Amino acid sequence: MQVDLLAGTTHRPAVLARPVPTILVFDSGLGGLTVLARVTEACRGADIVYAADDAGFPYGRLEEGALVARVLAVMERLVARHRPDLVVIACNTASTLVLPALRARFAIPFVGTVPAIKPAAAATRSGLISVLATPGTVARDYTRGLVSTYAGGCDVTLVGATGLAALAEAALRGERVEDDAVAAEIAPCFVEREGRRTDVVTLSCTHYPLLLEPMRRVAPWPVEWLDPAPAIARRVLQLLGPEVAAERAGGHEAIAVFTAGVGITGPLRIALAGRGLAEVLIEPLPLVS
Ligand code: DGL
């Protein structure tokens, strides 16, 4: 998807020709759409490939060695087919583990998504913060390292939600998600200790902002929900340069790629189109366990 910015003109001096960057936004499923929204807002001039490894979903249940192998295999093919200039790993479960292997394997910049523990420690007034993530992310050494480096003075509760990402997927596919199910998943985030209460919860799985409305509704008390997506978009823009912020005449290309594509319902197609992803490709890559 290398398109000339001056395409359409008859005279195209090579010196002015600037290639259009392609950004690949990658997740196990639909959660990365919450990051995609911010990235496309910030980088209106870039072409976009949104890739969901739905054949591997949910990553939160995969053992670490299997997850590294899976992400490398999927990325190998995505890079060969779509030739991205930059990749956003819009998945905490993968980023907290696989980034070093990806950076060693590919000569492309990778921007990861990791728990916003430093901003949470800066934002809390009660000193009680909760990290809401997948069981995989909360178990990582990387996540525990962030806690000890940046939140040593805080009381941090790590919450590994087993079903919340799947509930977010169901909601986007147009299925009914009961408030009680959401409430049960987020309940351990709300801690009261010696007259203090949790006041900051990090959304450390990219699926969770999709459920922000019901989470706010069922929360036992109001908290600040930290979504790192705006910071990720700023980092992408910084790496690609300010030219990528400007919209191009004729718009940009955007496609969605799925490795299974079994759950693509009508409401999901509408949701994807609403996010600029009208073109959907299935590039099958079964998970072999
Ligand atoms: N969206 C992914 C994340 O940010 C996780 C969902 C999954 O378990 O696959 O962690």
mmCIF file of C-alpha atoms and ligand atoms in Angstrom:
data_model
loop_
_atom_site.group_PDB
_atom_site.id
_atom_site.type_symbol
_atom_site.label_atom_id
_atom_site.label_comp_id
_atom_site.label_asym_id
_atom_site.label_seq_id
_atom_site.Cartn_x
_atom_site.Cartn_y
_atom_site.Cartn_z
ATOM 1 C CA MET A 1 0.000 0.000 0.000
ATOM 2 C CA GLN A 2 2.721 2.433 -0.910
ATOM 3 C CA VAL A 3 0.776 5.236 -2.522
ATOM 4 C CA ASP A 4 2.358 8.372 -3.879
ATOM 5 C CA LEU A 5 1.079 11.517 -2.165
ATOM 6 C CA LEU A 6 1.120 13.249 -5.519
ATOM 7 C CA ALA A 7 -0.711 10.455 -7.322
ATOM 8 C CA GLY A 8 -3.160 11.864 -9.792
ATOM 9 C CA THR A 9 -0.893 14.629 -11.014
ATOM 10 C CA THR A 10 0.722 14.210 -14.406
ATOM 11 C CA HIS A 11 4.059 15.637 -13.352
ATOM 12 C CA ARG A 12 5.550 13.947 -10.296
ATOM 13 C CA PRO A 13 9.055 15.098 -9.418
ATOM 14 C CA ALA A 14 10.706 12.181 -7.579
ATOM 15 C CA VAL A 15 12.205 14.481 -4.993
ATOM 16 C CA LEU A 16 8.735 15.466 -3.736
ATOM 17 C CA ALA A 17 7.307 11.976 -3.771
ATOM 18 C CA ARG A 18 6.700 10.840 -0.197
ATOM 19 C CA PRO A 19 5.570 7.293 0.462
ATOM 20 C CA VAL A 20 2.437 6.873 2.515
ATOM 21 C CA PRO A 21 3.100 4.818 5.633
ATOM 22 C CA THR A 22 1.039 1.762 6.449
ATOM 23 C CA ILE A 23 0.277 1.195 10.121
ATOM 24 C CA LEU A 24 -0.607 -2.324 11.229
ATOM 25 C CA VAL A 25 -2.696 -2.431 14.407
ATOM 26 C CA PHE A 26 -2.685 -5.934 15.868
ATOM 27 C CA ASP A 27 -4.690 -7.669 18.595
ATOM 28 C CA SER A 28 -6.005 -11.122 19.423
ATOM 29 C CA GLY A 29 -9.480 -9.905 18.548
ATOM 30 C CA LEU A 30 -11.588 -6.770 18.588
ATOM 31 C CA GLY A 31 -10.012 -4.985 21.551
ATOM 32 C CA GLY A 32 -7.387 -3.305 19.400
ATOM 33 C CA LEU A 33 -10.215 -1.323 17.800
ATOM 34 C CA THR A 34 -10.105 0.950 20.866
ATOM 35 C CA VAL A 35 -6.482 1.765 20.021
ATOM 36 C CA LEU A 36 -7.165 1.915 16.292
ATOM 37 C CA ALA A 37 -9.702 4.699 16.868
ATOM 38 C CA ARG A 38 -7.054 6.917 18.463
ATOM 39 C CA VAL A 39 -4.338 5.993 15.986
ATOM 40 C CA THR A 40 -6.513 6.791 12.943
ATOM 41 C CA GLU A 41 -7.601 10.056 14.561
ATOM 42 C CA ALA A 42 -3.960 11.052 15.048
ATOM 43 C CA CYS A 43 -2.613 9.687 11.741
ATOM 44 C CA ARG A 44 -5.247 10.567 9.153
ATOM 45 C CA GLY A 45 -2.804 10.330 6.283
ATOM 46 C CA ALA A 46 -1.670 6.746 6.931
ATOM 47 C CA ASP A 47 -3.022 3.548 5.415
ATOM 48 C CA ILE A 48 -4.298 1.143 8.055
ATOM 49 C CA VAL A 49 -4.388 -2.619 8.401
ATOM 50 C CA TYR A 50 -6.277 -3.845 11.455
ATOM 51 C CA ALA A 51 -5.363 -7.473 12.151
ATOM 52 C CA ALA A 52 -7.251 -9.664 14.621
ATOM 53 C CA ASP A 53 -5.838 -13.082 15.432
ATOM 54 C CA ASP A 54 -9.288 -14.357 16.301
ATOM 55 C CA ALA A 55 -8.156 -17.945 15.643
ATOM 56 C CA GLY A 56 -5.910 -17.501 18.704
ATOM 57 C CA PHE A 57 -8.395 -15.586 20.896
ATOM 58 C CA PRO A 58 -8.282 -15.270 23.865
ATOM 59 C CA TYR A 59 -4.536 -14.742 24.324
ATOM 60 C CA GLY A 60 -5.082 -14.376 28.087
ATOM 61 C CA ARG A 61 -5.375 -18.137 28.473
ATOM 62 C CA LEU A 62 -2.261 -19.082 26.425
ATOM 63 C CA GLU A 63 0.877 -20.321 28.111
ATOM 64 C CA GLU A 64 3.820 -17.896 27.588
ATOM 65 C CA GLY A 65 5.889 -20.030 25.173
ATOM 66 C CA ALA A 66 2.828 -20.767 23.046
ATOM 67 C CA LEU A 67 1.889 -17.090 22.918
ATOM 68 C CA VAL A 68 5.351 -15.979 21.774
ATOM 69 C CA ALA A 69 5.343 -18.617 19.027
ATOM 70 C CA ARG A 70 1.823 -17.722 17.940
ATOM 71 C CA VAL A 71 2.386 -13.960 17.703
ATOM 72 C CA LEU A 72 5.662 -14.451 15.791
ATOM 73 C CA ALA A 73 3.947 -16.804 13.321
ATOM 74 C CA VAL A 74 1.010 -14.468 12.716
ATOM 75 C CA MET A 75 3.274 -11.427 12.426
ATOM 76 C CA GLU A 76 5.542 -13.219 9.971
ATOM 77 C CA ARG A 77 2.659 -13.556 7.574
ATOM 78 C CA LEU A 78 1.127 -10.134 8.199
ATOM 79 C CA VAL A 79 4.434 -8.398 7.569
ATOM 80 C CA ALA A 80 5.032 -10.399 4.370
ATOM 81 C CA ARG A 81 1.549 -9.657 3.038
ATOM 82 C CA HIS A 82 0.918 -6.093 4.159
ATOM 83 C CA ARG A 83 4.422 -4.614 4.462
ATOM 84 C CA PRO A 84 3.674 -2.260 7.369
ATOM 85 C CA ASP A 85 6.007 0.632 8.209
ATOM 86 C CA LEU A 86 5.045 0.476 11.866
ATOM 87 C CA VAL A 87 3.193 -2.071 13.990
ATOM 88 C CA VAL A 88 1.080 -1.319 17.050
ATOM 89 C CA ILE A 89 0.675 -4.334 19.291
ATOM 90 C CA ALA A 90 -2.718 -3.248 20.615
ATOM 91 C CA CYS A 91 -2.759 -6.037 23.161
ATOM 92 C CA ASN A 92 -1.355 -5.922 26.684
ATOM 93 C CA THR A 93 -1.283 -9.701 26.959
ATOM 94 C CA ALA A 94 1.065 -9.902 23.972
ATOM 95 C CA SER A 95 3.034 -6.664 24.547
ATOM 96 C CA THR A 96 4.032 -7.566 28.108
ATOM 97 C CA LEU A 97 5.708 -10.690 26.748
ATOM 98 C CA VAL A 98 6.436 -10.708 23.026
ATOM 99 C CA LEU A 99 7.857 -7.249 22.201
ATOM 100 C CA PRO A 100 11.545 -8.220 22.622
ATOM 101 C CA ALA A 101 11.105 -11.230 20.282
ATOM 102 C CA LEU A 102 9.247 -9.133 17.696
ATOM 103 C CA ARG A 103 11.877 -6.389 17.762
ATOM 104 C CA ALA A 104 14.632 -8.966 17.383
ATOM 105 C CA ARG A 105 12.887 -10.635 14.443
ATOM 106 C CA PHE A 106 11.632 -7.673 12.379
ATOM 107 C CA ALA A 107 13.344 -4.438 11.368
ATOM 108 C CA ILE A 108 10.142 -2.415 11.860
ATOM 109 C CA PRO A 109 9.232 -0.159 14.778
ATOM 110 C CA PHE A 110 6.835 -1.854 17.218
ATOM 111 C CA VAL A 111 4.741 0.223 19.602
ATOM 112 C CA GLY A 112 3.359 -1.800 22.492
ATOM 113 C CA THR A 113 0.442 -1.421 24.884
ATOM 114 C CA VAL A 114 1.327 -2.038 28.513
ATOM 115 C CA PRO A 115 -0.497 -1.401 31.810
ATOM 116 C CA ALA A 116 -0.652 2.322 32.668
ATOM 117 C CA ILE A 117 0.766 1.783 36.130
ATOM 118 C CA LYS A 118 2.987 4.883 36.195
ATOM 119 C CA PRO A 119 0.098 7.250 35.257
ATOM 120 C CA ALA A 120 -2.138 5.437 37.746
ATOM 121 C CA ALA A 121 0.373 5.982 40.552
ATOM 122 C CA ALA A 122 0.560 9.664 39.590
ATOM 123 C CA ALA A 123 -3.246 10.032 39.494
ATOM 124 C CA THR A 124 -4.322 8.271 42.695
ATOM 125 C CA ARG A 125 -5.175 10.268 45.770
ATOM 126 C CA SER A 126 -6.194 7.359 47.989
ATOM 127 C CA GLY A 127 -3.072 5.339 47.130
ATOM 128 C CA LEU A 128 -5.225 2.349 46.117
ATOM 129 C CA ILE A 129 -5.045 1.456 42.447
ATOM 130 C CA SER A 130 -6.243 -1.601 40.548
ATOM 131 C CA VAL A 131 -4.867 -3.071 37.345
ATOM 132 C CA LEU A 132 -7.699 -4.687 35.392
ATOM 133 C CA ALA A 133 -6.188 -7.057 32.821
ATOM 134 C CA THR A 134 -6.218 -10.600 31.504
ATOM 135 C CA PRO A 135 -4.881 -13.421 33.704
ATOM 136 C CA GLY A 136 -1.849 -13.535 31.380
ATOM 137 C CA THR A 137 -0.995 -9.844 31.788
ATOM 138 C CA VAL A 138 -1.260 -9.829 35.591
ATOM 139 C CA ALA A 139 1.003 -12.888 35.813
ATOM 140 C CA ARG A 140 3.823 -11.329 33.765
ATOM 141 C CA ASP A 141 7.177 -10.416 35.298
ATOM 142 C CA TYR A 142 6.992 -7.286 33.137
ATOM 143 C CA THR A 143 3.769 -6.128 34.827
ATOM 144 C CA ARG A 144 5.121 -6.883 38.283
ATOM 145 C CA GLY A 145 8.261 -4.932 37.358
ATOM 146 C CA LEU A 146 6.137 -1.899 36.434
ATOM 147 C CA VAL A 147 4.424 -2.090 39.808
ATOM 148 C CA SER A 148 7.650 -2.208 41.790
ATOM 149 C CA THR A 149 9.343 0.483 39.669
ATOM 150 C CA TYR A 150 6.507 2.998 39.464
ATOM 151 C CA ALA A 151 3.969 2.220 42.160
ATOM 152 C CA GLY A 152 6.096 1.199 45.129
ATOM 153 C CA GLY A 153 4.263 3.672 47.364
ATOM 154 C CA CYS A 154 0.789 2.482 46.320
ATOM 155 C CA ASP A 155 -1.411 -0.385 47.268
ATOM 156 C CA VAL A 156 -1.822 -2.163 43.917
ATOM 157 C CA THR A 157 -4.459 -4.834 43.276
ATOM 158 C CA LEU A 158 -3.845 -6.957 40.188
ATOM 159 C CA VAL A 159 -7.106 -8.285 38.792
ATOM 160 C CA GLY A 160 -6.959 -11.020 36.147
ATOM 161 C CA ALA A 161 -10.433 -11.028 34.617
ATOM 162 C CA THR A 162 -11.181 -14.351 32.976
ATOM 163 C CA GLY A 163 -14.248 -13.477 30.879
ATOM 164 C CA LEU A 164 -14.279 -9.708 30.362
ATOM 165 C CA ALA A 165 -12.566 -9.677 26.938
ATOM 166 C CA ALA A 166 -15.063 -12.232 25.641
ATOM 167 C CA LEU A 167 -17.947 -10.122 26.983
ATOM 168 C CA ALA A 168 -16.544 -7.102 25.116
ATOM 169 C CA GLU A 169 -16.375 -9.156 21.902
ATOM 170 C CA ALA A 170 -19.966 -10.312 22.413
ATOM 171 C CA ALA A 171 -21.156 -6.732 22.923
ATOM 172 C CA LEU A 172 -19.513 -5.608 19.682
ATOM 173 C CA ARG A 173 -21.042 -8.549 17.818
ATOM 174 C CA GLY A 174 -24.438 -7.261 18.894
ATOM 175 C CA GLU A 175 -25.103 -9.817 21.649
ATOM 176 C CA ARG A 176 -26.711 -8.867 24.943
ATOM 177 C CA VAL A 177 -24.247 -8.554 27.814
ATOM 178 C CA GLU A 178 -25.774 -8.597 31.282
ATOM 179 C CA ASP A 179 -24.672 -5.941 33.771
ATOM 180 C CA ASP A 180 -24.323 -8.653 36.437
ATOM 181 C CA ALA A 181 -21.690 -10.460 34.350
ATOM 182 C CA VAL A 182 -19.667 -7.244 33.975
ATOM 183 C CA ALA A 183 -20.092 -6.428 37.671
ATOM 184 C CA ALA A 184 -18.775 -9.842 38.719
ATOM 185 C CA GLU A 185 -15.658 -9.445 36.541
ATOM 186 C CA ILE A 186 -14.735 -5.985 37.857
ATOM 187 C CA ALA A 187 -15.756 -6.475 41.523
ATOM 188 C CA PRO A 188 -12.221 -7.391 42.767
ATOM 189 C CA CYS A 189 -10.964 -3.973 41.538
ATOM 190 C CA PHE A 190 -12.916 -2.181 44.247
ATOM 191 C CA VAL A 191 -11.010 -2.330 47.504
ATOM 192 C CA GLU A 192 -11.718 -0.537 50.796
ATOM 193 C CA ARG A 193 -8.888 -0.429 53.298
ATOM 194 C CA GLU A 194 -8.560 1.633 56.480
ATOM 195 C CA GLY A 195 -11.125 4.163 55.342
ATOM 196 C CA ARG A 196 -9.596 4.521 51.857
ATOM 197 C CA ARG A 197 -11.009 3.271 48.574
ATOM 198 C CA THR A 198 -9.606 2.408 45.158
ATOM 199 C CA ASP A 199 -9.840 5.561 43.054
ATOM 200 C CA VAL A 200 -7.970 4.567 39.831
ATOM 201 C CA VAL A 201 -8.470 1.456 37.680
ATOM 202 C CA THR A 202 -6.227 0.877 34.671
ATOM 203 C CA LEU A 203 -7.891 -0.618 31.591
ATOM 204 C CA SER A 204 -4.989 -2.947 30.868
ATOM 205 C CA CYS A 205 -6.640 -5.006 28.177
ATOM 206 C CA THR A 206 -7.592 -3.159 25.020
ATOM 207 C CA HIS A 207 -10.987 -4.878 24.997
ATOM 208 C CA TYR A 208 -12.130 -3.229 28.217
ATOM 209 C CA PRO A 209 -12.786 0.321 26.969
ATOM 210 C CA LEU A 210 -15.478 -1.289 24.782
ATOM 211 C CA LEU A 211 -17.378 -1.958 28.030
ATOM 212 C CA LEU A 212 -16.678 1.372 29.713
ATOM 213 C CA GLU A 213 -20.331 2.375 29.808
ATOM 214 C CA PRO A 214 -21.593 -0.739 31.670
ATOM 215 C CA MET A 215 -18.472 -0.749 33.871
ATOM 216 C CA ARG A 216 -19.200 2.834 34.963
ATOM 217 C CA ARG A 217 -22.839 1.917 35.547
ATOM 218 C CA VAL A 218 -22.155 -1.107 37.763
ATOM 219 C CA ALA A 219 -19.100 0.204 39.626
ATOM 220 C CA PRO A 220 -19.782 0.321 43.388
ATOM 221 C CA TRP A 221 -18.292 3.851 43.434
ATOM 222 C CA PRO A 222 -16.857 6.202 40.806
ATOM 223 C CA VAL A 223 -13.200 5.740 39.877
ATOM 224 C CA GLU A 224 -10.885 7.092 37.190
ATOM 225 C CA TRP A 225 -10.570 4.505 34.382
ATOM 226 C CA LEU A 226 -7.181 4.850 32.657
ATOM 227 C CA ASP A 227 -7.073 4.011 28.951
ATOM 228 C CA PRO A 228 -3.564 4.209 27.425
ATOM 229 C CA ALA A 229 -4.819 4.522 23.814
ATOM 230 C CA PRO A 230 -4.276 8.313 23.481
ATOM 231 C CA ALA A 231 -0.660 7.916 24.649
ATOM 232 C CA ILE A 232 -0.105 5.114 22.121
ATOM 233 C CA ALA A 233 -1.446 7.275 19.297
ATOM 234 C CA ARG A 234 0.889 10.117 20.326
ATOM 235 C CA ARG A 235 3.849 7.728 20.239
ATOM 236 C CA VAL A 236 2.908 6.468 16.753
ATOM 237 C CA LEU A 237 2.649 10.035 15.463
ATOM 238 C CA GLN A 238 5.997 10.891 17.020
ATOM 239 C CA LEU A 239 7.661 7.929 15.285
ATOM 240 C CA LEU A 240 6.074 8.506 11.868
ATOM 241 C CA GLY A 241 6.428 12.283 11.858
ATOM 242 C CA PRO A 242 3.892 15.125 11.712
ATOM 243 C CA GLU A 243 3.197 14.755 7.953
ATOM 244 C CA VAL A 244 1.150 11.654 8.698
ATOM 245 C CA ALA A 245 -1.368 13.713 10.717
ATOM 246 C CA ALA A 246 -2.798 15.451 7.664
ATOM 247 C CA GLU A 247 -5.627 13.845 5.719
ATOM 248 C CA ARG A 248 -4.821 13.002 2.077
ATOM 249 C CA ALA A 249 -6.905 13.999 -0.863
ATOM 250 C CA GLY A 250 -8.934 10.878 -1.673
ATOM 251 C CA GLY A 251 -8.733 9.550 1.903
ATOM 252 C CA HIS A 252 -6.719 6.562 3.026
ATOM 253 C CA GLU A 253 -6.942 2.802 2.679
ATOM 254 C CA ALA A 254 -8.094 0.734 5.641
ATOM 255 C CA ILE A 255 -8.747 -2.989 5.847
ATOM 256 C CA ALA A 256 -9.472 -5.507 8.577
ATOM 257 C CA VAL A 257 -7.863 -8.943 8.521
ATOM 258 C CA PHE A 258 -9.035 -11.922 10.601
ATOM 259 C CA THR A 259 -7.231 -15.246 11.042
ATOM 260 C CA ALA A 260 -10.513 -17.171 11.515
ATOM 261 C CA GLY A 261 -13.405 -14.833 10.828
ATOM 262 C CA VAL A 262 -16.043 -17.110 12.324
ATOM 263 C CA GLY A 263 -17.744 -14.511 14.519
ATOM 264 C CA ILE A 264 -18.227 -11.790 11.920
ATOM 265 C CA THR A 265 -21.915 -11.001 12.386
ATOM 266 C CA GLY A 266 -23.921 -8.272 10.670
ATOM 267 C CA PRO A 267 -23.709 -5.942 13.700
ATOM 268 C CA LEU A 268 -19.942 -6.506 13.829
ATOM 269 C CA ARG A 269 -19.578 -5.602 10.152
ATOM 270 C CA ILE A 270 -21.503 -2.411 10.869
ATOM 271 C CA ALA A 271 -19.276 -1.683 13.878
ATOM 272 C CA LEU A 272 -16.168 -2.261 11.756
ATOM 273 C CA ALA A 273 -17.458 -0.056 8.937
ATOM 274 C CA GLY A 274 -18.240 2.639 11.515
ATOM 275 C CA ARG A 275 -14.552 2.532 12.422
ATOM 276 C CA GLY A 276 -13.502 2.940 8.803
ATOM 277 C CA LEU A 277 -13.019 -0.799 8.180
ATOM 278 C CA ALA A 278 -15.531 -1.575 5.460
ATOM 279 C CA GLU A 279 -13.201 -4.061 3.764
ATOM 280 C CA VAL A 280 -12.779 -7.317 5.689
ATOM 281 C CA LEU A 281 -10.378 -10.085 4.650
ATOM 282 C CA ILE A 282 -10.154 -13.567 6.112
ATOM 283 C CA GLU A 283 -6.595 -14.911 5.976
ATOM 284 C CA PRO A 284 -6.979 -18.259 7.799
ATOM 285 C CA LEU A 285 -4.237 -19.303 10.196
ATOM 286 C CA PRO A 286 -5.526 -21.933 12.615
ATOM 287 C CA LEU A 287 -4.031 -22.170 16.096
ATOM 288 C CA VAL A 288 -2.282 -25.506 16.430
ATOM 289 C CA SER A 289 -2.020 -26.539 20.053
HETATM 290 N N1 DGL B 1 -6.924 -7.326 23.993
HETATM 291 C C1 DGL B 1 -5.988 -8.134 24.690
HETATM 292 C C2 DGL B 1 -5.188 -7.300 25.692
HETATM 293 O O1 DGL B 1 -5.048 -6.109 25.565
HETATM 294 C C3 DGL B 1 -6.408 -9.390 25.381
HETATM 295 C C4 DGL B 1 -7.569 -10.233 25.046
HETATM 296 C C5 DGL B 1 -7.225 -11.716 25.023
HETATM 297 O O2 DGL B 1 -7.190 -12.371 26.083
HETATM 298 O O3 DGL B 1 -6.970 -12.186 23.921
HETATM 299 O O4 DGL B 1 -4.647 -7.843 26.614
#
